[in-house]
Coordinates of C-alpha atoms and ligand atoms in Angstrom, one line a residue:
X1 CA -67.5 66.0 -253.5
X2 CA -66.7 69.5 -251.9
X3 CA -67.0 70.3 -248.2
X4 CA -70.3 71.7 -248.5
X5 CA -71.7 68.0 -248.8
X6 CA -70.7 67.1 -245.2
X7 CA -74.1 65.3 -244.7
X8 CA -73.5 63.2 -247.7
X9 CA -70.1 62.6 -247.7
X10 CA -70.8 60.9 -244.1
X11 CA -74.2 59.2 -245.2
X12 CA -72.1 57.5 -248.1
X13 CA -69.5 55.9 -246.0
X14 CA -72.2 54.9 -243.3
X15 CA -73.9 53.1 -246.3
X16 CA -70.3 51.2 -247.5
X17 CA -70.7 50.0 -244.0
X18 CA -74.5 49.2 -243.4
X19 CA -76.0 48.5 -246.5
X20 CA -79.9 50.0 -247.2
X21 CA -81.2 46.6 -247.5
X22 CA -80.2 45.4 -243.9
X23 CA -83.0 48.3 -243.1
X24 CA -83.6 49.9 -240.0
X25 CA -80.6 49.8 -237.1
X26 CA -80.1 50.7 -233.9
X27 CA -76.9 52.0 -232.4
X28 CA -76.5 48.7 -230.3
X29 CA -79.1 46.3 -230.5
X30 CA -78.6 42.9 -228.2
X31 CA -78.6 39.6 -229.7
X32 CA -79.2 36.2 -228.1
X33 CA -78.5 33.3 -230.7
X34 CA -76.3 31.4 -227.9
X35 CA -77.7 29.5 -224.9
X36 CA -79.5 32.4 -223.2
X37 CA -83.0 30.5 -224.0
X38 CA -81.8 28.0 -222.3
X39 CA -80.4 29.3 -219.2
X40 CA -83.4 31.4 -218.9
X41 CA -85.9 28.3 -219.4
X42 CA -84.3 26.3 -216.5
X43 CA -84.6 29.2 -214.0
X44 CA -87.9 28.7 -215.1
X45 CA -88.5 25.5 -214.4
X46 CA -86.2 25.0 -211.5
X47 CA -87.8 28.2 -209.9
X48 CA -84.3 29.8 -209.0
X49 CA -85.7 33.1 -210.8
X50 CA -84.9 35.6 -208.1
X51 CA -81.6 36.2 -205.5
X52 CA -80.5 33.1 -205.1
X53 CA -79.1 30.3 -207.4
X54 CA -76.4 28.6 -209.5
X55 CA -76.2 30.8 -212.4
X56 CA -74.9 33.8 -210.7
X57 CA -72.0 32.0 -208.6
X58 CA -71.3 30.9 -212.6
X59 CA -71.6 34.3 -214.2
X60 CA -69.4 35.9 -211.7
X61 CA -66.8 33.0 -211.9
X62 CA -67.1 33.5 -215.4
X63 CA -66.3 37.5 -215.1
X64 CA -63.4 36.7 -213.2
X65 CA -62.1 33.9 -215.4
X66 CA -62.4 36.2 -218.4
X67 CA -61.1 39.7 -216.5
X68 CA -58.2 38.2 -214.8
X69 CA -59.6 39.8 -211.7
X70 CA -60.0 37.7 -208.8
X71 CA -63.1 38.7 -207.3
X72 CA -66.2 39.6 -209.4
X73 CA -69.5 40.6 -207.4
X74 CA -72.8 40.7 -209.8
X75 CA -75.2 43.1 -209.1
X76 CA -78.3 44.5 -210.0
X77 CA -77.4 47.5 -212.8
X78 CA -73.7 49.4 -213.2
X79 CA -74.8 52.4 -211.2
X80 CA -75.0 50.3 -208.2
X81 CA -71.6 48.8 -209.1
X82 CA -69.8 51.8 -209.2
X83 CA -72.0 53.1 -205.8
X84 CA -70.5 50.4 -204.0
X85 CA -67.0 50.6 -205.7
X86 CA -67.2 54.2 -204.1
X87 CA -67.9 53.2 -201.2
X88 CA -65.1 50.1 -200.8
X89 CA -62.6 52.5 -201.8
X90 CA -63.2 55.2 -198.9
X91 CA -65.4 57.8 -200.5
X92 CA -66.8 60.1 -198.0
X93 CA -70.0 62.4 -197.7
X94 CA -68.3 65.7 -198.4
X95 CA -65.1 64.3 -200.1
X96 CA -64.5 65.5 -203.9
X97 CA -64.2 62.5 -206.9
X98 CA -62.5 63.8 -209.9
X99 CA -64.2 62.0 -213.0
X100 CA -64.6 63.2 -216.6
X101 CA -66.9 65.7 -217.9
X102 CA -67.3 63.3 -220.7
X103 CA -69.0 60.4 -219.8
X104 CA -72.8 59.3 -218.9
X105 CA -74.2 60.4 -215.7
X106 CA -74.0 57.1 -214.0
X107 CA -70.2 58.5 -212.7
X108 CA -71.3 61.4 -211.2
X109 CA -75.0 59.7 -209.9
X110 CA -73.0 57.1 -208.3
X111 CA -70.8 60.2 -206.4
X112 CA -73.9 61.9 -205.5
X113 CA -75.4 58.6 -204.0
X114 CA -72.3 58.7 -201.6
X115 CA -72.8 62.5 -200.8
X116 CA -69.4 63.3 -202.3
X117 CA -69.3 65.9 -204.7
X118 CA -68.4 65.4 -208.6
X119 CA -65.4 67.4 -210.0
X120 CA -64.8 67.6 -213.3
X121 CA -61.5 67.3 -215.3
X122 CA -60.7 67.5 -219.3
X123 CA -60.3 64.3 -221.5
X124 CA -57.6 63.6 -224.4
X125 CA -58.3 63.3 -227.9
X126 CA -56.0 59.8 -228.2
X127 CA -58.5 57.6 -225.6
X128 CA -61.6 60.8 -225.1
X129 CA -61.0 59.5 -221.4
X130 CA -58.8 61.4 -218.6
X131 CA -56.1 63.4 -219.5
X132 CA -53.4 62.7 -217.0
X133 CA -51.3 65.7 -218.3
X134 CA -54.3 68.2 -218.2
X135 CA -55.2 66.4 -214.6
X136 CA -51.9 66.7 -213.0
X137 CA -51.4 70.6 -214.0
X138 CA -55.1 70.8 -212.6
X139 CA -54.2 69.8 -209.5
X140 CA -50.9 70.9 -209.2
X141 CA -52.7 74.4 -209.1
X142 CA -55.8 74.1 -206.8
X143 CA -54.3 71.1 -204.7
X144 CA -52.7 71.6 -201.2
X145 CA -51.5 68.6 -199.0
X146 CA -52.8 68.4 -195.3
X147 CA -51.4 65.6 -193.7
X148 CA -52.4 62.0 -195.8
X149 CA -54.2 63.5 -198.4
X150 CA -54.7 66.4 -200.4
X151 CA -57.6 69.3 -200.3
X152 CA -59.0 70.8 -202.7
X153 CA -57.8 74.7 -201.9
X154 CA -60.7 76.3 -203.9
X155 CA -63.5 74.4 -201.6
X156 CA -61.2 73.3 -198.8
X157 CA -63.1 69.7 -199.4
X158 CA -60.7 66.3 -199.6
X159 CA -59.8 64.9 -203.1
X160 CA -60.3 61.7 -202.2
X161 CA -60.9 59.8 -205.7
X162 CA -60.9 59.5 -209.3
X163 CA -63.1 57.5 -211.5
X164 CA -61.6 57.1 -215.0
X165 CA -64.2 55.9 -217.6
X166 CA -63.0 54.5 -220.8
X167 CA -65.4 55.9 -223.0
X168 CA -66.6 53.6 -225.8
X169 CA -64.4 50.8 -225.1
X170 CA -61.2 52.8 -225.3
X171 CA -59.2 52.2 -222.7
X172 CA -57.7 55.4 -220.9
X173 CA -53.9 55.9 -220.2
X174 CA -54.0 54.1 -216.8
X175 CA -50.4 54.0 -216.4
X176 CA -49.6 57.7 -216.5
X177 CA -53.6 58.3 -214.7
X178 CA -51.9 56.3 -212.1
X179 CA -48.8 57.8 -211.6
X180 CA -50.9 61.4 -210.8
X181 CA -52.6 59.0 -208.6
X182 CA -49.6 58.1 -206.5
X183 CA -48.6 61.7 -206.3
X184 CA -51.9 62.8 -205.2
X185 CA -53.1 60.0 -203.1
X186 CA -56.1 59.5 -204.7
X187 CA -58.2 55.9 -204.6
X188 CA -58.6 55.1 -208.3
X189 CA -62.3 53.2 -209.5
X190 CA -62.6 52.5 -212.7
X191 CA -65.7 52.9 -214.3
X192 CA -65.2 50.3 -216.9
X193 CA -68.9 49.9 -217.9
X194 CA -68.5 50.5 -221.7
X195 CA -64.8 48.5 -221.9
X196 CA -65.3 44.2 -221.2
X197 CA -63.4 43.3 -223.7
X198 CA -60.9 46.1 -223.7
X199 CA -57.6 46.2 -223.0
X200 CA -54.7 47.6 -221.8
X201 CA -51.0 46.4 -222.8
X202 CA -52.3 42.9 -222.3
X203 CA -54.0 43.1 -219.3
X204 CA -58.0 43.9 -218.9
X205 CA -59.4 47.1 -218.2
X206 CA -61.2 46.9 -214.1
X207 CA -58.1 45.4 -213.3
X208 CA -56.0 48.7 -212.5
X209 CA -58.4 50.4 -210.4
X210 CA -58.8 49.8 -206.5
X211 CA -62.1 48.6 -207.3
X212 CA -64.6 48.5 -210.7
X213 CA -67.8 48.7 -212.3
X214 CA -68.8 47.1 -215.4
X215 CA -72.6 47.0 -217.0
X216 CA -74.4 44.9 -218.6
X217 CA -77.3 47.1 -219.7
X218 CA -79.3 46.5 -223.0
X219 CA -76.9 48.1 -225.0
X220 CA -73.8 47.4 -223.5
X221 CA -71.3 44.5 -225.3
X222 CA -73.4 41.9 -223.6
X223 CA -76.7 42.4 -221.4
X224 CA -78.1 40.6 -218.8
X225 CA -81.7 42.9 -219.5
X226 CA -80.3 44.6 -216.5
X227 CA -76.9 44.3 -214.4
X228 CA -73.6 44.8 -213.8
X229 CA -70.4 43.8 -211.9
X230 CA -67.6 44.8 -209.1
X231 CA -64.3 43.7 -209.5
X232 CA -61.9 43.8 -207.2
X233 CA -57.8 42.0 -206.9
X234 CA -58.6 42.6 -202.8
X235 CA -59.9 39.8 -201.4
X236 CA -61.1 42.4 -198.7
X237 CA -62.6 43.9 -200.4
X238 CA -64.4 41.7 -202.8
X239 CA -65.6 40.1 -199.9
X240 CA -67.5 43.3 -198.2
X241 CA -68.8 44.0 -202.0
X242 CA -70.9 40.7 -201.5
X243 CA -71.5 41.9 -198.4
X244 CA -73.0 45.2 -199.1
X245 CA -74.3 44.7 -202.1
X246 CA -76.5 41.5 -200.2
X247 CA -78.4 43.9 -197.8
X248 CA -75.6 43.1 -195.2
X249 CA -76.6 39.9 -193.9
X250 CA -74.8 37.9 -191.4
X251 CA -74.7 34.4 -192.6
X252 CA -76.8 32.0 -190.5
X253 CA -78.6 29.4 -191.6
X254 CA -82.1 30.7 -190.2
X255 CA -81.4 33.8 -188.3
X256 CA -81.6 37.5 -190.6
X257 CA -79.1 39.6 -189.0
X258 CA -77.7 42.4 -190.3
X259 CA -74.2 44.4 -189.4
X260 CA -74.6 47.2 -191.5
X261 CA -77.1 49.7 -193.2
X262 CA -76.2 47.7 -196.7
X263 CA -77.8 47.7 -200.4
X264 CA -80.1 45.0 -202.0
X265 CA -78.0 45.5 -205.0
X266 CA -77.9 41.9 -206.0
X267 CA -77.7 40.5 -209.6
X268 CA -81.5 38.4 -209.5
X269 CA -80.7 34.4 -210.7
X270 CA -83.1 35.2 -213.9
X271 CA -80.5 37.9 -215.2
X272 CA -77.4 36.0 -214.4
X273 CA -78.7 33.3 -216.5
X274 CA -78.6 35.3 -219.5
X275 CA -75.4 36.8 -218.7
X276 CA -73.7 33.3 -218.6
X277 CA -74.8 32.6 -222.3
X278 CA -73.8 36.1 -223.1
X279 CA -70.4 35.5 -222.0
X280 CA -69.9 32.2 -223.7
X281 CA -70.5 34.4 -227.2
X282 CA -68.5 37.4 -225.7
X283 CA -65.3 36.2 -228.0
X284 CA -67.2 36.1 -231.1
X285 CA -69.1 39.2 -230.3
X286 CA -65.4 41.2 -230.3
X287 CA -64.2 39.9 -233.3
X288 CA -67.2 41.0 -235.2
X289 CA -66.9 44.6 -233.7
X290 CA -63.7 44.6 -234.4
X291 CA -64.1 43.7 -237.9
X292 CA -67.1 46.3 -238.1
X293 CA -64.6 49.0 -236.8
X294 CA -62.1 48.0 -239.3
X295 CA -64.8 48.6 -241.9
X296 CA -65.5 52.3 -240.7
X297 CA -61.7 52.9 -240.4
X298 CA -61.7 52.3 -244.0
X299 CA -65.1 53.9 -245.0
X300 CA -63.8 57.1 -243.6
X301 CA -60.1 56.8 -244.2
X302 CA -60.9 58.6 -247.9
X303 CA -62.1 61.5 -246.1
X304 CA -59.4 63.8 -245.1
X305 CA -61.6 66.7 -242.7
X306 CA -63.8 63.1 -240.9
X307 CA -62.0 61.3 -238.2
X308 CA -62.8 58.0 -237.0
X309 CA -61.9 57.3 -233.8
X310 CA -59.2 54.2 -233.2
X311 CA -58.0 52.6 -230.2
X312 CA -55.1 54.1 -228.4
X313 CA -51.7 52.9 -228.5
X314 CA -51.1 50.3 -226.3
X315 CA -54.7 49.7 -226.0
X316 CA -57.3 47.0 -227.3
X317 CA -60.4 48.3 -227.6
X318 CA -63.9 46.6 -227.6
X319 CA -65.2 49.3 -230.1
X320 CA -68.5 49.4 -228.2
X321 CA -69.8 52.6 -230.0
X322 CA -67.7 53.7 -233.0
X323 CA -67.5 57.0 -233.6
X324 CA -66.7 59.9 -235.9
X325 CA -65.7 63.5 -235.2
X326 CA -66.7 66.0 -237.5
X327 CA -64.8 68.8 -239.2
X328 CA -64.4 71.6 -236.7
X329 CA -65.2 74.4 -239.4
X330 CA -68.4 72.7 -239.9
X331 CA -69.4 72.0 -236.9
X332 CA -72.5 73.6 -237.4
X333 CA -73.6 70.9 -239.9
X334 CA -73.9 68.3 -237.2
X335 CA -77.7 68.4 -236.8
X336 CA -78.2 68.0 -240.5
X337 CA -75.7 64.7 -240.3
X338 CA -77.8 63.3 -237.3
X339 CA -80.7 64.1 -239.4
X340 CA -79.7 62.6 -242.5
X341 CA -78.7 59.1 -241.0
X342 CA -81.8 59.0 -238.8
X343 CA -83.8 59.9 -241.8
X344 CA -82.4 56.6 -243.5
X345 CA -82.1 54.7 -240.8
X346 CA -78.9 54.8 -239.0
X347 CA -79.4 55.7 -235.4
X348 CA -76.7 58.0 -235.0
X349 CA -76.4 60.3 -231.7
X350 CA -74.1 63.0 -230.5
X351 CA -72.3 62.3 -227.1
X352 CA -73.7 63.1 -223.7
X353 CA -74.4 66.6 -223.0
X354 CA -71.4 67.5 -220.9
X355 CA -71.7 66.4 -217.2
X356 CA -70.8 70.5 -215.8
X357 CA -73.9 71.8 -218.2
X358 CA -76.5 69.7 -216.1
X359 CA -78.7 71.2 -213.8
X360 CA -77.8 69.1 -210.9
X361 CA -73.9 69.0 -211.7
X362 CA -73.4 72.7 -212.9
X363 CA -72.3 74.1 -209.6
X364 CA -69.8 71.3 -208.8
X365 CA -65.9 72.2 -209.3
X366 CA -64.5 71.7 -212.3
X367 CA -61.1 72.2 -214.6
X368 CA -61.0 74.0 -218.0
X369 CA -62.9 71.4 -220.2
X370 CA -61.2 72.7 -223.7
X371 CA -60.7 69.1 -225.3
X372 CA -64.4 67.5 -223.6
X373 CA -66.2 70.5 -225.0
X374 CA -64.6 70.6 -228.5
X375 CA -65.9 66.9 -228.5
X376 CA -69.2 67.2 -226.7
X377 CA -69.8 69.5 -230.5
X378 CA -68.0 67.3 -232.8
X379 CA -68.6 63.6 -232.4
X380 CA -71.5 61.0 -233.5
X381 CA -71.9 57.4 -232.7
X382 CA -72.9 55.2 -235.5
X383 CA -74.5 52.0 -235.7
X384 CA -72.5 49.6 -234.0
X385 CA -74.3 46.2 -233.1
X386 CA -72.1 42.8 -233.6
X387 CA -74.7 42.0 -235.9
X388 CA -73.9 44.7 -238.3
X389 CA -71.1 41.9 -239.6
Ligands
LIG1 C1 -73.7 52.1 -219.0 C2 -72.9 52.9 -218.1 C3 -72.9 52.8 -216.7 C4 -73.8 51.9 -215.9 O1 -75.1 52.0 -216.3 P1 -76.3 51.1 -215.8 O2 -77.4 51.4 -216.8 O3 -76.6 51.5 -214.4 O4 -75.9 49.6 -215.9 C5 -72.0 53.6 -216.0 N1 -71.1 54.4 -216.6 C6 -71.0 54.5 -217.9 C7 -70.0 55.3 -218.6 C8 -71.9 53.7 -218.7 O5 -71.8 53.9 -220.1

């Protein structure tokens, strides 16, 4: 096959990998062939369906069990996570979070939620998360110390933060992310929504960060319908994130006090429920994944101009979404892919549109983007549910 056949040349590799008879599939569909009927039924029965109850102490002992980070605080979707993550770290109305163009709006929502203001860096090609070269020659040139921290010259705001993402599972280079850190004084929150299950020279993703988000949407690794987590290794800290994310409350066994304007952000009994099954499958959910990545790798690994995209060194990805990069030359074929796989099927979808080319975001401060937008044009998602194996 010649170059011209770009759409077909990818359609036939998708197909070594999902089969036409398997029929329609999504690009991450749930499934719930553990206990989560279960679970579910006793809240049920029981009546613990809303903020209270036993299966959310579980799922967040469970979180920290698996993480290796000591506290875990569940709450009610991942955008609240990272809000409150922001917030525990010392994000200030006014101050600046440096966060990756490429990534899905949650990370610069959550920024907006604390009146801080979004600024953009580049990504690498090896993880598609922060580049801590590009990042550290960023802000070597608009970055001027004043006293503890430093200020963004261009805006004279305070660069107070950076939120990492690992973008489909793929853990970024934290090490050398948090050396420019050091240098910088910059709180680090990971947004590790897309990553349980990831890895980073042994050790799981959340756990490098000051504080960190993870999800549990419908189409995250697991789901809890809706939800997320916190985690934290500051027992300060994990404490307050209980605290704020539980509309402040001063404990007492009859008296509602408050101490503080806080968030009702808590993860309801119903969807911790399901989260506890979901984490009892977790293990078998990765090696499926896994195995469907491996697949991929191979589908593609006959096609010299397509790229699928592996785990970094170092790194053990999750391979929530696999993905593909097209061809740079034929970039303008990329439409007729999507089209072709939808056509049959396969959902496929490009990544998000770049965070700097939204209306809300566009005016926000931002570093040459060369390597997000070279992306943002080339990459597709392909079906990626554990089921798929
Ligand atoms: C899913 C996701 C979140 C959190 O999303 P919720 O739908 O609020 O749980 C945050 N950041 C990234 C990068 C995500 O993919």
């Amino acid at each position: 096959m010649s170059a011209s056949d770009l759409p077909e040349r990818v359609l036939h590799a998708v197909r070594q990998v999902v089969p036409a008879e398997i029929g329609t599939v999504g690009l991450h569909e749930p499934s719930f062939n553990g206990r989560e009927a279960d679970y579910v039924l006793d809240c049920l029965k029981t009546g613990w369906v809303s903020s209270v109850g036993a299966y959310v102490d579980r799922f967040e002992a469970m979180l920290t069990e698996y993480t290796g980070a000591k506290y875990a605080v569940a709450t009610a979707n991942g955008t609240a996570a990272l809000h409150v993550a922001l917030l525990l770290a010392g994000v200030e109305a006014n101050d600046e979070v440096l966060m990756p163009a490429l990534t899905f709006i949650a990370t610069a929502n959550a920024i907006r939620y604390c009146n801080a203001v979004p600024h953009f860096v580049d990504v690498a090609m090896d993880t598609l998360g922060v580049d801590p070269k590009a990042l550290a020659g960023h802000l070597e040139a608009v970055a001027e110390r004043r006293g503890d921290f430093w200020f963004n010259r261009q805006t004279g705001r305070r660069l107070r933060a950076i939120v990492p993402m690992h973008t489909f599972g793929h853990p970024v280079d934290i090490n050398r992310l948090l050396t420019v850190c050091a240098s910088f004084n910059l709180a680090m929150i990971e947004d590790a929504a897309e990553s349980l299950g990831s890895t980073y020279h042994g050790v799981h993703t959340g756990n490098f960060g000051l504080v960190s988000a993870l999800s549990f949407n419908g189409n995250k690794i697991i789901t809890t319908g809706g939800g997320g987590a916190i985690l934290t290794n500051d027992a300060e800290l994990g404490k307050r994130a209980k605290h704020l994310t539980t509309t402040a409350r001063v404990s007492h066994r009859w008296e509602f006090t408050h101490d503080e304007v806080g968030f009702n952000y808590r993860l309801p009994n119903l969807n911790a429920a399901l989260g506890c099954a979901q984490m009892e499958v977790l293990p078998d959910f990765l090696e499926r994944k896994r195995q469907l990545a491996a697949r991929y790798a191979s589908a593609f690994s006959s096609q010299q101009d397509l790229h699928f995209v592996r785990e970094p060194d170092g790194a053990c990805s999750n391979y929530w979404l696999n993905a593909i990069l097209l061809p740079e030359v034929q970039i303008e074929q990329r439409d007729t892919v999507l089209q072709i796989l939808n056509d049959a099927g396969l959902m496929a979808r490009p990544c998000w549109t770049l965070m700097h080319r939204l209306l809300m975001y566009a005016h926000c401060p931002r570093a040459a983007l060369p390597i997000a937008e070279g992306v943002e044009k080339r990459l597709l998602n392909l079906p990626s549910s554990p089921v798929l194996v």
